[in-house]
């Protein structure tokens, strides 16, 4: 065991010496560098410690209902009201699907406030969008064979 410990000390000294020769390290940071390098080398071969992850309480059905108001959606991330969640979630580093999975929201949970959706729909209809659609092309005429 002592042979292994001295080997780890030698490796630590070599690694730190090479690092310091190629990088600027302050005198105050040197003990921390040696300590972390030694700990990393001594930990090789031992089972990895799994970091504890935050357990986030899933939203209850009552909380989900309260988060949907006619004029805004209340974010479970910061408790603030938003007309649409997509831009807010991208600033938080989440996609809509990740947000729904994180908070236990159903797949049909809205991402825009109902009044905002209605206003956008009314504006689109006023502009004539969705009225005509594309017309199908007429099938090509069959050529008559000459005999």
mmCIF file of C-alpha atoms in Angstrom:
data_model
loop_
_atom_site.group_PDB
_atom_site.id
_atom_site.type_symbol
_atom_site.label_atom_id
_atom_site.label_comp_id
_atom_site.label_asym_id
_atom_site.label_seq_id
_atom_site.Cartn_x
_atom_site.Cartn_y
_atom_site.Cartn_z
ATOM 1 C CA UNK A 1 0.000 0.000 0.000
ATOM 2 C CA UNK A 2 2.873 2.370 0.833
ATOM 3 C CA UNK A 3 4.465 1.592 -2.542
ATOM 4 C CA UNK A 4 1.225 2.622 -4.270
ATOM 5 C CA UNK A 5 1.045 5.830 -2.187
ATOM 6 C CA UNK A 6 4.619 6.806 -3.087
ATOM 7 C CA UNK A 7 3.851 6.087 -6.739
ATOM 8 C CA UNK A 8 0.828 8.416 -6.578
ATOM 9 C CA UNK A 9 2.989 11.119 -4.942
ATOM 10 C CA UNK A 10 5.609 10.801 -7.709
ATOM 11 C CA UNK A 11 2.953 10.988 -10.424
ATOM 12 C CA UNK A 12 1.373 14.009 -8.732
ATOM 13 C CA UNK A 13 4.746 15.778 -8.580
ATOM 14 C CA UNK A 14 5.447 15.034 -12.256
ATOM 15 C CA UNK A 15 2.017 16.194 -13.431
ATOM 16 C CA UNK A 16 2.060 19.371 -11.338
ATOM 17 C CA UNK A 17 5.628 20.183 -12.416
ATOM 18 C CA UNK A 18 4.723 19.809 -16.102
ATOM 19 C CA UNK A 19 1.549 21.841 -15.666
ATOM 20 C CA UNK A 20 3.331 24.665 -13.839
ATOM 21 C CA UNK A 21 6.102 24.771 -16.443
ATOM 22 C CA UNK A 22 3.530 25.428 -19.206
ATOM 23 C CA UNK A 23 0.937 27.508 -17.306
ATOM 24 C CA UNK A 24 0.953 30.506 -14.998
ATOM 25 C CA UNK A 25 -0.036 29.432 -11.473
ATOM 26 C CA UNK A 26 0.061 31.750 -8.473
ATOM 27 C CA UNK A 27 1.846 30.611 -5.326
ATOM 28 C CA UNK A 28 -1.451 30.708 -3.415
ATOM 29 C CA UNK A 29 -3.093 28.316 -5.914
ATOM 30 C CA UNK A 30 -0.278 25.763 -5.916
ATOM 31 C CA UNK A 31 -1.321 23.789 -2.781
ATOM 32 C CA UNK A 32 -4.878 23.437 -4.129
ATOM 33 C CA UNK A 33 -3.545 22.226 -7.480
ATOM 34 C CA UNK A 34 -1.367 19.622 -5.768
ATOM 35 C CA UNK A 35 -4.242 18.510 -3.524
ATOM 36 C CA UNK A 36 -6.748 18.090 -6.365
ATOM 37 C CA UNK A 37 -4.214 16.322 -8.595
ATOM 38 C CA UNK A 38 -3.295 13.910 -5.804
ATOM 39 C CA UNK A 39 -6.968 13.257 -4.991
ATOM 40 C CA UNK A 40 -7.735 12.575 -8.646
ATOM 41 C CA UNK A 41 -4.865 10.121 -8.980
ATOM 42 C CA UNK A 42 -5.574 8.428 -5.644
ATOM 43 C CA UNK A 43 -9.218 8.006 -6.650
ATOM 44 C CA UNK A 44 -8.426 6.096 -9.836
ATOM 45 C CA UNK A 45 -9.738 2.579 -9.566
ATOM 46 C CA UNK A 46 -12.162 3.323 -6.748
ATOM 47 C CA UNK A 47 -15.862 3.395 -7.467
ATOM 48 C CA UNK A 48 -17.010 6.765 -8.718
ATOM 49 C CA UNK A 49 -19.148 8.777 -6.371
ATOM 50 C CA UNK A 50 -22.444 9.728 -7.898
ATOM 51 C CA UNK A 51 -23.169 13.378 -7.192
ATOM 52 C CA UNK A 52 -26.464 14.009 -5.505
ATOM 53 C CA UNK A 53 -28.933 15.544 -7.881
ATOM 54 C CA UNK A 54 -31.618 17.925 -6.817
ATOM 55 C CA UNK A 55 -34.941 16.231 -6.528
ATOM 56 C CA UNK A 56 -37.591 18.514 -7.886
ATOM 57 C CA UNK A 57 -41.088 17.998 -6.613
ATOM 58 C CA UNK A 58 -43.473 17.333 -9.470
ATOM 59 C CA UNK A 59 -46.319 19.775 -9.851
ATOM 60 C CA UNK A 60 -49.652 18.669 -8.427
ATOM 61 C CA UNK A 61 -52.805 18.828 -10.553
ATOM 62 C CA UNK A 62 -53.969 21.831 -8.510
ATOM 63 C CA UNK A 63 -50.693 23.664 -9.137
ATOM 64 C CA UNK A 64 -50.914 22.877 -12.842
ATOM 65 C CA UNK A 65 -54.463 24.312 -13.018
ATOM 66 C CA UNK A 66 -53.400 27.450 -11.127
ATOM 67 C CA UNK A 67 -50.427 27.972 -13.458
ATOM 68 C CA UNK A 68 -52.728 28.462 -16.454
ATOM 69 C CA UNK A 69 -54.516 31.827 -16.314
ATOM 70 C CA UNK A 70 -56.389 33.457 -19.203
ATOM 71 C CA UNK A 71 -53.707 36.104 -19.743
ATOM 72 C CA UNK A 72 -50.496 34.265 -18.782
ATOM 73 C CA UNK A 73 -48.807 31.020 -17.861
ATOM 74 C CA UNK A 74 -46.982 30.894 -14.539
ATOM 75 C CA UNK A 75 -43.538 29.350 -14.909
ATOM 76 C CA UNK A 76 -42.598 26.624 -12.449
ATOM 77 C CA UNK A 77 -38.958 27.668 -12.899
ATOM 78 C CA UNK A 78 -39.199 31.180 -11.441
ATOM 79 C CA UNK A 79 -42.879 31.734 -10.588
ATOM 80 C CA UNK A 80 -43.268 34.624 -13.031
ATOM 81 C CA UNK A 81 -46.085 35.075 -15.567
ATOM 82 C CA UNK A 82 -45.389 34.757 -19.295
ATOM 83 C CA UNK A 83 -47.575 34.967 -22.400
ATOM 84 C CA UNK A 84 -45.459 32.300 -24.037
ATOM 85 C CA UNK A 85 -43.054 29.925 -22.313
ATOM 86 C CA UNK A 86 -40.746 29.023 -25.188
ATOM 87 C CA UNK A 87 -38.461 32.075 -25.071
ATOM 88 C CA UNK A 88 -38.338 31.966 -21.256
ATOM 89 C CA UNK A 89 -37.408 28.280 -21.281
ATOM 90 C CA UNK A 90 -34.616 28.759 -23.816
ATOM 91 C CA UNK A 91 -33.061 31.383 -21.531
ATOM 92 C CA UNK A 92 -33.207 28.767 -18.770
ATOM 93 C CA UNK A 93 -31.487 26.221 -21.021
ATOM 94 C CA UNK A 94 -34.566 24.008 -21.379
ATOM 95 C CA UNK A 95 -36.721 22.815 -24.210
ATOM 96 C CA UNK A 96 -40.485 22.587 -23.826
ATOM 97 C CA UNK A 97 -40.257 18.788 -23.609
ATOM 98 C CA UNK A 98 -37.545 18.938 -20.927
ATOM 99 C CA UNK A 99 -39.597 21.467 -18.936
ATOM 100 C CA UNK A 100 -42.690 19.278 -19.073
ATOM 101 C CA UNK A 101 -40.699 16.193 -18.041
ATOM 102 C CA UNK A 102 -38.900 18.057 -15.248
ATOM 103 C CA UNK A 103 -42.100 19.287 -13.641
ATOM 104 C CA UNK A 104 -44.307 16.288 -14.493
ATOM 105 C CA UNK A 105 -46.603 18.268 -16.770
ATOM 106 C CA UNK A 106 -48.945 16.513 -19.208
ATOM 107 C CA UNK A 107 -48.122 16.540 -22.918
ATOM 108 C CA UNK A 108 -51.149 18.737 -23.640
ATOM 109 C CA UNK A 109 -49.937 21.465 -21.244
ATOM 110 C CA UNK A 110 -50.119 24.757 -23.194
ATOM 111 C CA UNK A 111 -47.037 26.810 -24.007
ATOM 112 C CA UNK A 112 -48.935 30.020 -24.775
ATOM 113 C CA UNK A 113 -51.566 31.826 -22.732
ATOM 114 C CA UNK A 114 -55.141 31.269 -23.986
ATOM 115 C CA UNK A 115 -55.864 34.983 -24.636
ATOM 116 C CA UNK A 116 -52.556 35.358 -26.500
ATOM 117 C CA UNK A 117 -53.402 32.352 -28.696
ATOM 118 C CA UNK A 118 -56.869 33.778 -29.416
ATOM 119 C CA UNK A 119 -55.434 37.194 -30.314
ATOM 120 C CA UNK A 120 -52.887 35.651 -32.686
ATOM 121 C CA UNK A 121 -55.593 33.488 -34.258
ATOM 122 C CA UNK A 122 -57.888 36.509 -34.770
ATOM 123 C CA UNK A 123 -55.035 38.471 -36.338
ATOM 124 C CA UNK A 124 -54.236 35.618 -38.724
ATOM 125 C CA UNK A 125 -57.885 35.297 -39.742
ATOM 126 C CA UNK A 126 -58.103 39.073 -40.300
ATOM 127 C CA UNK A 127 -55.119 38.825 -42.630
ATOM 128 C CA UNK A 128 -56.869 36.048 -44.542
ATOM 129 C CA UNK A 129 -54.490 33.294 -43.534
ATOM 130 C CA UNK A 130 -55.925 29.787 -43.541
ATOM 131 C CA UNK A 131 -58.842 30.719 -45.769
ATOM 132 C CA UNK A 132 -58.068 29.284 -49.178
ATOM 133 C CA UNK A 133 -55.348 26.766 -48.844
ATOM 134 C CA UNK A 134 -53.605 25.318 -51.837
ATOM 135 C CA UNK A 135 -55.582 24.005 -54.702
ATOM 136 C CA UNK A 136 -54.742 20.584 -56.002
ATOM 137 C CA UNK A 137 -53.217 20.410 -59.444
ATOM 138 C CA UNK A 138 -55.432 19.005 -62.127
ATOM 139 C CA UNK A 139 -54.349 15.515 -63.180
ATOM 140 C CA UNK A 140 -52.454 15.482 -66.492
ATOM 141 C CA UNK A 141 -54.565 14.684 -69.549
ATOM 142 C CA UNK A 142 -53.985 11.294 -71.094
ATOM 143 C CA UNK A 143 -52.696 11.406 -74.638
ATOM 144 C CA UNK A 144 -54.720 9.617 -77.265
ATOM 145 C CA UNK A 145 -52.802 6.982 -79.197
ATOM 146 C CA UNK A 146 -52.606 7.367 -82.951
ATOM 147 C CA UNK A 147 -53.341 4.235 -84.924
#
